[in-house]
Coordinates of C-alpha atoms and ligand atoms in Angstrom, one line a residue:
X1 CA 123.3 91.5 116.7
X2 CA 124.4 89.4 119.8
X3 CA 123.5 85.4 119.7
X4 CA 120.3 84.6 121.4
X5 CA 120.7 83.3 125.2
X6 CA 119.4 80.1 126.9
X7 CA 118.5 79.2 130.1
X8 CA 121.0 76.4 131.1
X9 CA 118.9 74.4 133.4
X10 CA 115.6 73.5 134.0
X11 CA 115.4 75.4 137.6
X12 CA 116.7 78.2 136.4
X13 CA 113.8 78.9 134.2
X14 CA 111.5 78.0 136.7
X15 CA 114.0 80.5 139.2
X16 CA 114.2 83.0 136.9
X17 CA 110.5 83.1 136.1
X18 CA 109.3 82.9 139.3
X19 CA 111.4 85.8 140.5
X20 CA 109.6 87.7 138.2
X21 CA 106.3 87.0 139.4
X22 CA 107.7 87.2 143.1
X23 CA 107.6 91.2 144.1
X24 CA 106.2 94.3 145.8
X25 CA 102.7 92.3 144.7
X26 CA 103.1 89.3 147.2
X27 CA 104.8 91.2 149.7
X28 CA 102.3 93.7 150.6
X29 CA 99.6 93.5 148.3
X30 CA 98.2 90.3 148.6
X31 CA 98.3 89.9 152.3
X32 CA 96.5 93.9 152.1
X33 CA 94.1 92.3 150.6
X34 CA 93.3 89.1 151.4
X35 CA 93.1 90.5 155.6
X36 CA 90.5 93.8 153.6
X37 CA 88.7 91.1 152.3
X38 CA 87.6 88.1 153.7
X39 CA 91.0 86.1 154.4
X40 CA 90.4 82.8 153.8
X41 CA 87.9 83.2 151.7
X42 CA 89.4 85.5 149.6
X43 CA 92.3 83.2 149.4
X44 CA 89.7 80.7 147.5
X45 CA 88.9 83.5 145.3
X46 CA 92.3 84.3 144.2
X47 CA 93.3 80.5 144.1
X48 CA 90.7 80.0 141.7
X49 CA 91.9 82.9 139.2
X50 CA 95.4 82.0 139.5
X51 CA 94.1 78.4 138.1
X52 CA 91.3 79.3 135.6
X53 CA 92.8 82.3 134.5
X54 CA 96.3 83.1 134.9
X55 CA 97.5 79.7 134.7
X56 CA 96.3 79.2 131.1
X57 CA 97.7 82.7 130.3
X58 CA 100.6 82.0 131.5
X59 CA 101.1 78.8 129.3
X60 CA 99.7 80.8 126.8
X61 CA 102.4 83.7 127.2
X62 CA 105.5 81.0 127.6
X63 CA 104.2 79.0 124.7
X64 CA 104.6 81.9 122.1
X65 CA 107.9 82.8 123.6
X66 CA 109.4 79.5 122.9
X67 CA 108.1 79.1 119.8
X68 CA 109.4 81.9 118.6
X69 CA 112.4 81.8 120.3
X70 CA 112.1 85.5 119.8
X71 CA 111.8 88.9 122.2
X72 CA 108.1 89.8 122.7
X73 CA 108.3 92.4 120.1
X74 CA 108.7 90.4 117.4
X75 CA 107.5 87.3 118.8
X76 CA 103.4 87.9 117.9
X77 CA 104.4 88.5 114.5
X78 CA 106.6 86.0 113.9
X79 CA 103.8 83.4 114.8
X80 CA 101.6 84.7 112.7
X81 CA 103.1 87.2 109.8
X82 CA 100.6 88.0 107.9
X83 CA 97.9 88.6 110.0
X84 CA 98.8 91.8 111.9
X85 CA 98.6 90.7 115.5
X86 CA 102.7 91.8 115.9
X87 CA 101.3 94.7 117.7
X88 CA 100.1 93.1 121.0
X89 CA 104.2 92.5 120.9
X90 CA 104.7 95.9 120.5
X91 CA 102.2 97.0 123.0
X92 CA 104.0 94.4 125.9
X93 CA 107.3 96.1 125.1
X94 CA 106.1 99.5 126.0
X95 CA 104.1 98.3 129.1
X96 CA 107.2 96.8 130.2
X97 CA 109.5 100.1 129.4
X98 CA 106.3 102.1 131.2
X99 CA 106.4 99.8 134.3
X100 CA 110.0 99.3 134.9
X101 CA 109.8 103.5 134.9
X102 CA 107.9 104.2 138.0
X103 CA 108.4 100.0 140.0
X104 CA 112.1 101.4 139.8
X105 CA 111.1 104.3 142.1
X106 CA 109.6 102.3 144.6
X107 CA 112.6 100.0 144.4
X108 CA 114.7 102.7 145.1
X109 CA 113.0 103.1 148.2
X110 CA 113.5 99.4 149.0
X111 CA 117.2 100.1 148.5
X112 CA 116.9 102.9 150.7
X113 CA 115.0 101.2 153.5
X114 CA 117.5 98.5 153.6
X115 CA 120.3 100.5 154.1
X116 CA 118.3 102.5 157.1
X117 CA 117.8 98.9 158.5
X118 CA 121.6 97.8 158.2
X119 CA 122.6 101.1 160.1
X120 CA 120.2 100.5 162.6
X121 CA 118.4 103.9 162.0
X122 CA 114.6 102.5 162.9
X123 CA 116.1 101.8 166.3
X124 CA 117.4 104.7 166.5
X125 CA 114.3 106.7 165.6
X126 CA 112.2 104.5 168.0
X127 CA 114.0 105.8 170.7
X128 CA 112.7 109.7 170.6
X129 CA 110.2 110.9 171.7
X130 CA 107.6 111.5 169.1
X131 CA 106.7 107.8 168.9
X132 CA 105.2 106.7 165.8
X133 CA 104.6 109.5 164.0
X134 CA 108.5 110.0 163.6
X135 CA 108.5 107.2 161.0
X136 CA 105.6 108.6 158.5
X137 CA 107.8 111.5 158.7
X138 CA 110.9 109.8 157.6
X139 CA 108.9 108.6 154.7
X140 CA 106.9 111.4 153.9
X141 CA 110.2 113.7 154.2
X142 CA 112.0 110.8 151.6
X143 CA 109.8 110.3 149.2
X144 CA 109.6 114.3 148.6
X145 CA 112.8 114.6 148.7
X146 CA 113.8 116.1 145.3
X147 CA 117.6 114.4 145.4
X148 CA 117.6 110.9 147.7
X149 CA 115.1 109.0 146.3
X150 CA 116.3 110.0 142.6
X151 CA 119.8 108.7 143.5
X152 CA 118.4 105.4 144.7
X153 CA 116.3 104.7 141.7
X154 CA 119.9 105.1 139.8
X155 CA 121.3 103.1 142.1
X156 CA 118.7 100.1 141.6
X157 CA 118.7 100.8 137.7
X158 CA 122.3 100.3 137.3
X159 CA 122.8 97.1 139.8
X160 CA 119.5 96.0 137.5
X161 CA 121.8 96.9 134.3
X162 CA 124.6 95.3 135.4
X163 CA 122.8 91.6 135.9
X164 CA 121.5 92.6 132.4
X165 CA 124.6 93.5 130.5
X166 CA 126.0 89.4 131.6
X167 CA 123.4 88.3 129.6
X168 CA 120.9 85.7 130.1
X169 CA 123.0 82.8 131.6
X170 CA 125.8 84.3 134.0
X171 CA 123.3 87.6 134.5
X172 CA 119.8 86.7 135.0
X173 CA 119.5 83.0 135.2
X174 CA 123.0 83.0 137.7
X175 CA 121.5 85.7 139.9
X176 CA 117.8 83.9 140.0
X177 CA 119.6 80.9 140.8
X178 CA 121.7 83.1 143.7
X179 CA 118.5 85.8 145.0
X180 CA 115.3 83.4 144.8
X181 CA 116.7 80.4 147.6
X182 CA 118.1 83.6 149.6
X183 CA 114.7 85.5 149.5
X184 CA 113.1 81.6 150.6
X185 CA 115.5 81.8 153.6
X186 CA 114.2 85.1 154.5
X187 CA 110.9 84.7 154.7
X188 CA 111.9 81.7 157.1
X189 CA 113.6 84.0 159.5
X190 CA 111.0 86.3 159.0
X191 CA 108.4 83.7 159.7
X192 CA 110.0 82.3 162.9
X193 CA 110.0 85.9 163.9
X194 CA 106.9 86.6 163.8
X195 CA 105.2 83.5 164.6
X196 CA 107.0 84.3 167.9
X197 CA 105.4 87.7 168.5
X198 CA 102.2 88.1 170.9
X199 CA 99.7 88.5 167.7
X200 CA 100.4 85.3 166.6
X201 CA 96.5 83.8 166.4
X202 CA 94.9 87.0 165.5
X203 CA 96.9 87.9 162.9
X204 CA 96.8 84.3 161.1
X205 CA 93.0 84.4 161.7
X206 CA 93.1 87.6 160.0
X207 CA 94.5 86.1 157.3
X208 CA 93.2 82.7 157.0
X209 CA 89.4 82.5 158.9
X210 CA 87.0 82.1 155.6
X211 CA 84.8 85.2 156.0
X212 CA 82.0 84.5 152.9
X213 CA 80.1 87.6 153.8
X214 CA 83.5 89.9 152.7
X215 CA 83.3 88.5 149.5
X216 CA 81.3 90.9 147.0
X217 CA 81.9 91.2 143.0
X218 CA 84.3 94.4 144.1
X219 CA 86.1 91.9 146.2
X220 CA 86.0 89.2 143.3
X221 CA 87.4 91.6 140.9
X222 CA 90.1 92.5 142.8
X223 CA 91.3 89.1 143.5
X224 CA 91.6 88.5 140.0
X225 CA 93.9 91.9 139.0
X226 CA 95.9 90.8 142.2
X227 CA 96.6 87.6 140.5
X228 CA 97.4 89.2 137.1
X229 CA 99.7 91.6 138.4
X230 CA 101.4 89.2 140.5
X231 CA 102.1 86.8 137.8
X232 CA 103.5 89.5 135.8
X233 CA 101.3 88.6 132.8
X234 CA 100.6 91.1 130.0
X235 CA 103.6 92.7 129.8
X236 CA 106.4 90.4 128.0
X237 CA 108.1 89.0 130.8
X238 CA 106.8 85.5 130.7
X239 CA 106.8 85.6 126.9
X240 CA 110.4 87.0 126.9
X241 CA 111.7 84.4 129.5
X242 CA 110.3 81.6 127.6
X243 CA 112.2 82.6 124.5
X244 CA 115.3 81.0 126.6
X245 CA 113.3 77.8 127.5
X246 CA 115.2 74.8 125.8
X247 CA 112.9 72.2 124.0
X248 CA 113.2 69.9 126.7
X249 CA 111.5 72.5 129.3
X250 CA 108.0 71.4 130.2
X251 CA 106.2 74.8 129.8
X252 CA 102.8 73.5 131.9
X253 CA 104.8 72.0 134.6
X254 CA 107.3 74.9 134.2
X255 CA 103.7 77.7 134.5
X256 CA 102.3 75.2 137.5
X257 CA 105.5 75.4 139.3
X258 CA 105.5 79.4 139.2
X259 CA 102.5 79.8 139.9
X260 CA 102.5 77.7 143.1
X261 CA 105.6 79.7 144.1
X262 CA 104.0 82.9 143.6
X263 CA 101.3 81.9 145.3
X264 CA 103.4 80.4 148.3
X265 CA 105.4 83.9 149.0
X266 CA 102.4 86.0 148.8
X267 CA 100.5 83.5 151.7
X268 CA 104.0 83.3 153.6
X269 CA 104.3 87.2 153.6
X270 CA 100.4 87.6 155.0
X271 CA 102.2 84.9 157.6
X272 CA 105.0 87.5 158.4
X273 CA 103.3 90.7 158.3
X274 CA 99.9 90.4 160.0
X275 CA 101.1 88.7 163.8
X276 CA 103.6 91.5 163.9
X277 CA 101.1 93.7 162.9
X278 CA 98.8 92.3 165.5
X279 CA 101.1 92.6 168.0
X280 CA 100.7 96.4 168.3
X281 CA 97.0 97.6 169.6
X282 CA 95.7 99.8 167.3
X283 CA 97.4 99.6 163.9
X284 CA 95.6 99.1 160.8
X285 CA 96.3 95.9 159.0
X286 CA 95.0 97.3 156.2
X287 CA 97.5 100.3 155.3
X288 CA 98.6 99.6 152.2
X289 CA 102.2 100.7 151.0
X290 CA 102.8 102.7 154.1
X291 CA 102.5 99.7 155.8
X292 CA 105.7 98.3 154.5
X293 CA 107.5 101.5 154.9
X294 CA 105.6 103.8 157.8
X295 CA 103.9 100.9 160.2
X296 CA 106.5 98.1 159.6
X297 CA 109.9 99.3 160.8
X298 CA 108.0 100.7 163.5
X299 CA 106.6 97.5 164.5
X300 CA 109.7 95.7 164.6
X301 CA 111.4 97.4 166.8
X302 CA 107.9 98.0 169.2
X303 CA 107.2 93.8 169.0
X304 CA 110.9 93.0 169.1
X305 CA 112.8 95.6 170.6
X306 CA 113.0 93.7 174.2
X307 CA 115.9 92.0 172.1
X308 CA 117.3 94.4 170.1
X309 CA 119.8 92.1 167.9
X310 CA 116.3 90.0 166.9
X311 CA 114.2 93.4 166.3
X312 CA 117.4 94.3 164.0
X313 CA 117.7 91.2 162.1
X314 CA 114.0 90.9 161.5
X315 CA 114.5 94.4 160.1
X316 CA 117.3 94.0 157.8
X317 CA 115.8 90.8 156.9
X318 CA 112.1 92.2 155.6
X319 CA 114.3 95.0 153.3
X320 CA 116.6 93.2 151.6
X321 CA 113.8 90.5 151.0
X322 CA 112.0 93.8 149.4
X323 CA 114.9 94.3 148.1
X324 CA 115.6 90.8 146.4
X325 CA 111.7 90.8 145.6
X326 CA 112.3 93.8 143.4
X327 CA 115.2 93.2 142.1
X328 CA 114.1 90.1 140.3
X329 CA 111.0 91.9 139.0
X330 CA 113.0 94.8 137.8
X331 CA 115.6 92.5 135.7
X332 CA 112.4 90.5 133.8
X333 CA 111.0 94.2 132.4
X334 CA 114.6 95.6 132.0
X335 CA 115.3 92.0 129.8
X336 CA 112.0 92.7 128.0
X337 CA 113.0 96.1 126.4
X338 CA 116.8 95.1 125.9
X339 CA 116.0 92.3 124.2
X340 CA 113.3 93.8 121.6
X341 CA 115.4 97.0 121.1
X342 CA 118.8 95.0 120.4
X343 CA 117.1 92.2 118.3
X344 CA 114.8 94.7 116.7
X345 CA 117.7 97.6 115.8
X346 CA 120.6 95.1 115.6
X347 CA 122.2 97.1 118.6
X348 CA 124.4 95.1 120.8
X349 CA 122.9 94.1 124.1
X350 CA 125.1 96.3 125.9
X351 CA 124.2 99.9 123.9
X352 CA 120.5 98.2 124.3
X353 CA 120.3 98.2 128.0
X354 CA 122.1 101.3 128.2
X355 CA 119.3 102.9 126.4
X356 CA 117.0 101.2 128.4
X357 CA 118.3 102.1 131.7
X358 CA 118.7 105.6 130.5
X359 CA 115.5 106.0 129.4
X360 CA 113.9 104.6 132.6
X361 CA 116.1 106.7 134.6
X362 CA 114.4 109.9 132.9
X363 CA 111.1 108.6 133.3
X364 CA 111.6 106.9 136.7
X365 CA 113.0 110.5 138.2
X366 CA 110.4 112.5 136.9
X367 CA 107.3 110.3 138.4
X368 CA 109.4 110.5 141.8
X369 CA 109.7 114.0 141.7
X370 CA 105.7 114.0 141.0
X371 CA 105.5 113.3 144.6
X372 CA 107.5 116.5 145.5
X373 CA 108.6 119.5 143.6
X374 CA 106.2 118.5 140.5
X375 CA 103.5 117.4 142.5
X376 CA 101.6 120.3 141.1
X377 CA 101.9 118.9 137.8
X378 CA 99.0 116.6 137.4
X379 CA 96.9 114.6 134.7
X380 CA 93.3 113.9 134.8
X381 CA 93.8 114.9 138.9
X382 CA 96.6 112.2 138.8
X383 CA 100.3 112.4 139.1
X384 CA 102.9 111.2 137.0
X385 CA 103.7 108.2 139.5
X386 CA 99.7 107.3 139.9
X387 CA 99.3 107.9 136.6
X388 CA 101.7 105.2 135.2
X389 CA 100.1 102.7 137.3
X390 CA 96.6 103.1 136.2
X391 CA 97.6 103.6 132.6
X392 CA 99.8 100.4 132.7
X393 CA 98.3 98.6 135.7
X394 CA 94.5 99.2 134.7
X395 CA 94.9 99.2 131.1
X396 CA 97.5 98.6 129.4
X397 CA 98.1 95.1 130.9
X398 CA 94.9 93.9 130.9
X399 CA 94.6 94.6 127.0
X400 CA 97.5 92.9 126.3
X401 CA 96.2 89.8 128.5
X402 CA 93.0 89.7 127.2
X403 CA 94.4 89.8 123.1
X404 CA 96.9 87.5 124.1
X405 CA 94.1 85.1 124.8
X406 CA 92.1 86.0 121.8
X407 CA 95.3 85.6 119.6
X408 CA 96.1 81.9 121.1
X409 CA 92.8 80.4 121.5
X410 CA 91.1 81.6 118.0
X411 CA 94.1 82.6 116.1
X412 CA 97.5 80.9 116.5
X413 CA 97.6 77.3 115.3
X414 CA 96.4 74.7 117.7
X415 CA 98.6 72.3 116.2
X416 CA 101.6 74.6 117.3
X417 CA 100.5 75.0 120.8
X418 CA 99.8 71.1 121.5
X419 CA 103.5 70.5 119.9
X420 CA 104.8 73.4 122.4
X421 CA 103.3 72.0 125.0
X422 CA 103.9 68.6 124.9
X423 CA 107.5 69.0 123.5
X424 CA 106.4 67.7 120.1
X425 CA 104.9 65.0 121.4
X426 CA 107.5 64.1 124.2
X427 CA 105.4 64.9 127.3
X428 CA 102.2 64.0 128.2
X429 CA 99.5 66.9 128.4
X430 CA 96.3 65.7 129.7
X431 CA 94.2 69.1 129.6
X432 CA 95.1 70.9 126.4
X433 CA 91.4 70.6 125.4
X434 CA 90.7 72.5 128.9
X435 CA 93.3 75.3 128.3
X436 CA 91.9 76.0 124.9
X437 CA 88.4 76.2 126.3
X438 CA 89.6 78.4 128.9
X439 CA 91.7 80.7 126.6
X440 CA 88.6 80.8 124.1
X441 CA 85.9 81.6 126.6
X442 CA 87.3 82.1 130.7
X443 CA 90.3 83.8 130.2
X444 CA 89.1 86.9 127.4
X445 CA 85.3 87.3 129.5
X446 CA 87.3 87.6 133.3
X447 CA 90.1 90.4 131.6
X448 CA 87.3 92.0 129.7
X449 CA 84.7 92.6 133.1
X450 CA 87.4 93.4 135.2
X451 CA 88.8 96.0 132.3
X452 CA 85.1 97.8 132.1
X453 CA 84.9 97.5 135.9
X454 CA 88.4 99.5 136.1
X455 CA 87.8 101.7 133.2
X456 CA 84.3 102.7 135.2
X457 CA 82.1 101.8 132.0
X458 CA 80.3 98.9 134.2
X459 CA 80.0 101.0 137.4
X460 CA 78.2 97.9 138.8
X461 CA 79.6 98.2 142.0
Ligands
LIG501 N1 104.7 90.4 139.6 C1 105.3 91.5 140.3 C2 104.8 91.6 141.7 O1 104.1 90.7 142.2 C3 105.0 92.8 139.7 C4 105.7 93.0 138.4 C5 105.1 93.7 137.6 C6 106.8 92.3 138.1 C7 105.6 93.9 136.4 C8 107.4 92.5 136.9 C9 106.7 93.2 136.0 O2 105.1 92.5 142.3

């Protein structure tokens, strides 16, 4: 069995962590949201459950993983051996494996989006004559396309493996350190861009005016899967990652730090998207994924195109920060499996992650072809892509959050998680009372409504 890794430096966890919770979730989720729902005052909403309940979750999560200094797997047991909680490791694992299957497809299409921009194509496509719809059709024509978007979800797993196979200081901690200030520096570019275009006010008072009356429980539930999702909790990452904390790492200042970032890209992306969006008459701000990939490239070159070299920049800029986004995301669940299945079997890390990337690649090309040649195949009138995202998304994560919470507040040794998180006594920690309370009571009561509400057992909306 390969010797465990270690962060080296203190912003590289942070980096590296924060890369993980930076993806496809802030870049067009949140800002789909928040504009659906009451902008500013959905902002509020979400502010309030990335404080009361992700933040302590996310403590939570990196406190167990340095502890044990152990993959998620093994890491529930470990704290606890005899008291048969290892499974909620076990259950992370496979929500990771499940997730990196069908995220991988849609990063595939981020691969192949960037490469369109680089060659110009959108330009090119602007210019004929069957104006907008020419761009749903690219889409629509890729995504069903039983061979391209299979070769660029091999293509993103193996750049993924090969930041993997360098292990946890040269690979992921070298290329957080590298990808997260470049993705900062393009959302700047991206920001002057848009802040530049003609829907400047409208679209930030999409974003930001406070609209109270938007804001129903449907719209308070939402906010507070966003969040989860977005901080990548319930599914190993955090807990793996903080395996490679060193004992001088501040875990809450490390979990406030991420969580500010998070929340940062996903406001700066709103900031991007909606003026552009604005700047066309009659788009819907509200489109979901085909927003980034039908509405957006069309945008660009509509709202920019009077300079083409600043309509092509702003292009190739919003893919590859997809792109980087992704990629990030995609190395923190790829690191989650290869670490609990080369720990776990005593397999090297390199025969690990090939497994891993194999395995994905199976699962990955069979939920993209669900959106072509096997669309017929279907599961509870789902297919294999949706259904991987409601089984993982709507359940699987939020069980594994809301046992997590369980397991630290009433289980795990409160002696151990004040000595974690004030580095034996080290550091100051002014609220540990507060994250216990919230772990014990806010954290499992929030996961558990909004599970019900998903599962439709509430039906109270
Ligand atoms: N947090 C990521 C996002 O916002 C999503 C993600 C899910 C990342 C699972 C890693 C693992 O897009």
């Amino acid at each position: 069995m390969a010797s465990r890794g270690n962060f080296s430096s203190k912003i590289g966890a942070v980096l590296a962590a924060a890369g993980s919770a930076v993806g496809l979730g802030n870049i067009w989720r949140f800002p789909t949201e928040a504009g659906r729902s009451g902008g500013g005052a959905f902002l509020l909403v979400y502010i309030f459950f990335v404080v009361a309940v992700c933040l302590p979750l996310l403590i939570a999560e990196f406190s167990i993983g340095r502890h044990s200094h152990a993959n998620t797997g093994s890491a529930y047991r470990l704290m606890s051996p005899r008291s048969g909680w290892g499974w909620i490791g076990k259950l992370e694992v496979t929500t990771a494996f499940l997730i990196l299957s069908y995220y991988a497809v849609v990063a595939g299409w981020t691969l192949f989006y960037t490469v369109e921009a680089l060659f110009n194509r959108f330009n090119v496509m602007s210019r004929g004559d069957a104006g907008s719809s020419i761009f749903s059709d690219n889409f629509n024509h890729f995504v069903t396309d039983p061979l391209m978007p299979v070769i660029c979800l091999a293509a993103f797993l193996l750049i993924t493996h090969f930041v993997i196979i360098k292990g946890v200081k040269s690979g992921i901690e070298r290329s957080a350190k590298v990808l997260m200030p470049f993705l900062f520096i393009l959302l700047l570019v991206l920001v002057a861009c848009s802040l530049s275009t003609e829907g400047v006010s409208k679209g930030l008072s999409f974003l930001f005016q406070p609209d109270f009356s938007k804001i129903n429980s449907k719209v308070v539930m939402a906010a507070m899967a966003q969040a989860f999702y977005s901080l990548s909790l319930g599914m190993g990452c955090m807990c793996t990652y903080a395996s490679y904390f060193s004992s001088e790492t501040d875990i809450s200042r490390t979990a406030s730090q991420v969580c500010i970032l998070d929340t940062i890209v996903a406001v700066t992306a709103g900031i991007v998207i909606f003026p552009a969006v604005f700047s066309v008459p009659g788009l819907e701000p509200d489109a979901g994924p085909s927003l980034v990939f039908i509405a957006l490239p069309n945008i660009f070159q509509k709202v920019l195109g009077a300079v083409p070299i600043v309509a092509y920049i702003c292009s190739l800029a919003f893919y590859l920060l997809l792109l980087v986004a992704t990629l990030t995301s995609t190395i923190s669940l790829h690191e989650v499996v290869t670490a609990a299945l080369s720990e776990s079997r005593q397999i090297s890390r390199k025969r690990a992650a090939l497994l891993v990337t194999a395995g994905c690649f199976i699962l990955g090309a069979l939920c993209s072809l669900s959106m072509g040649v096997l669309g017929d195949f279907k599961i509870a009138g789902m297919n294999l892509f949706d259904l991987f995202d409601f089984v993982t998304a709507k359940l699987m994560l939020l069980i594994a959050g809301f046992f997590t919470s369980i397991f630290t507040g009433w289980v795990m040794s409160k002696r151990i998680l004040y000595d974690e998180l004030t580095n034996d006594g080290t550091v100051k920690f002014r609220c540990f009372r507060l994250v216990v309370f919230a772990l014990r009571y806010v954290v499992p009561i929030c996961i558990g409504i909004v599970f019900l509400d998903g599962i439709g057992v509430l039906n109270i909306f």
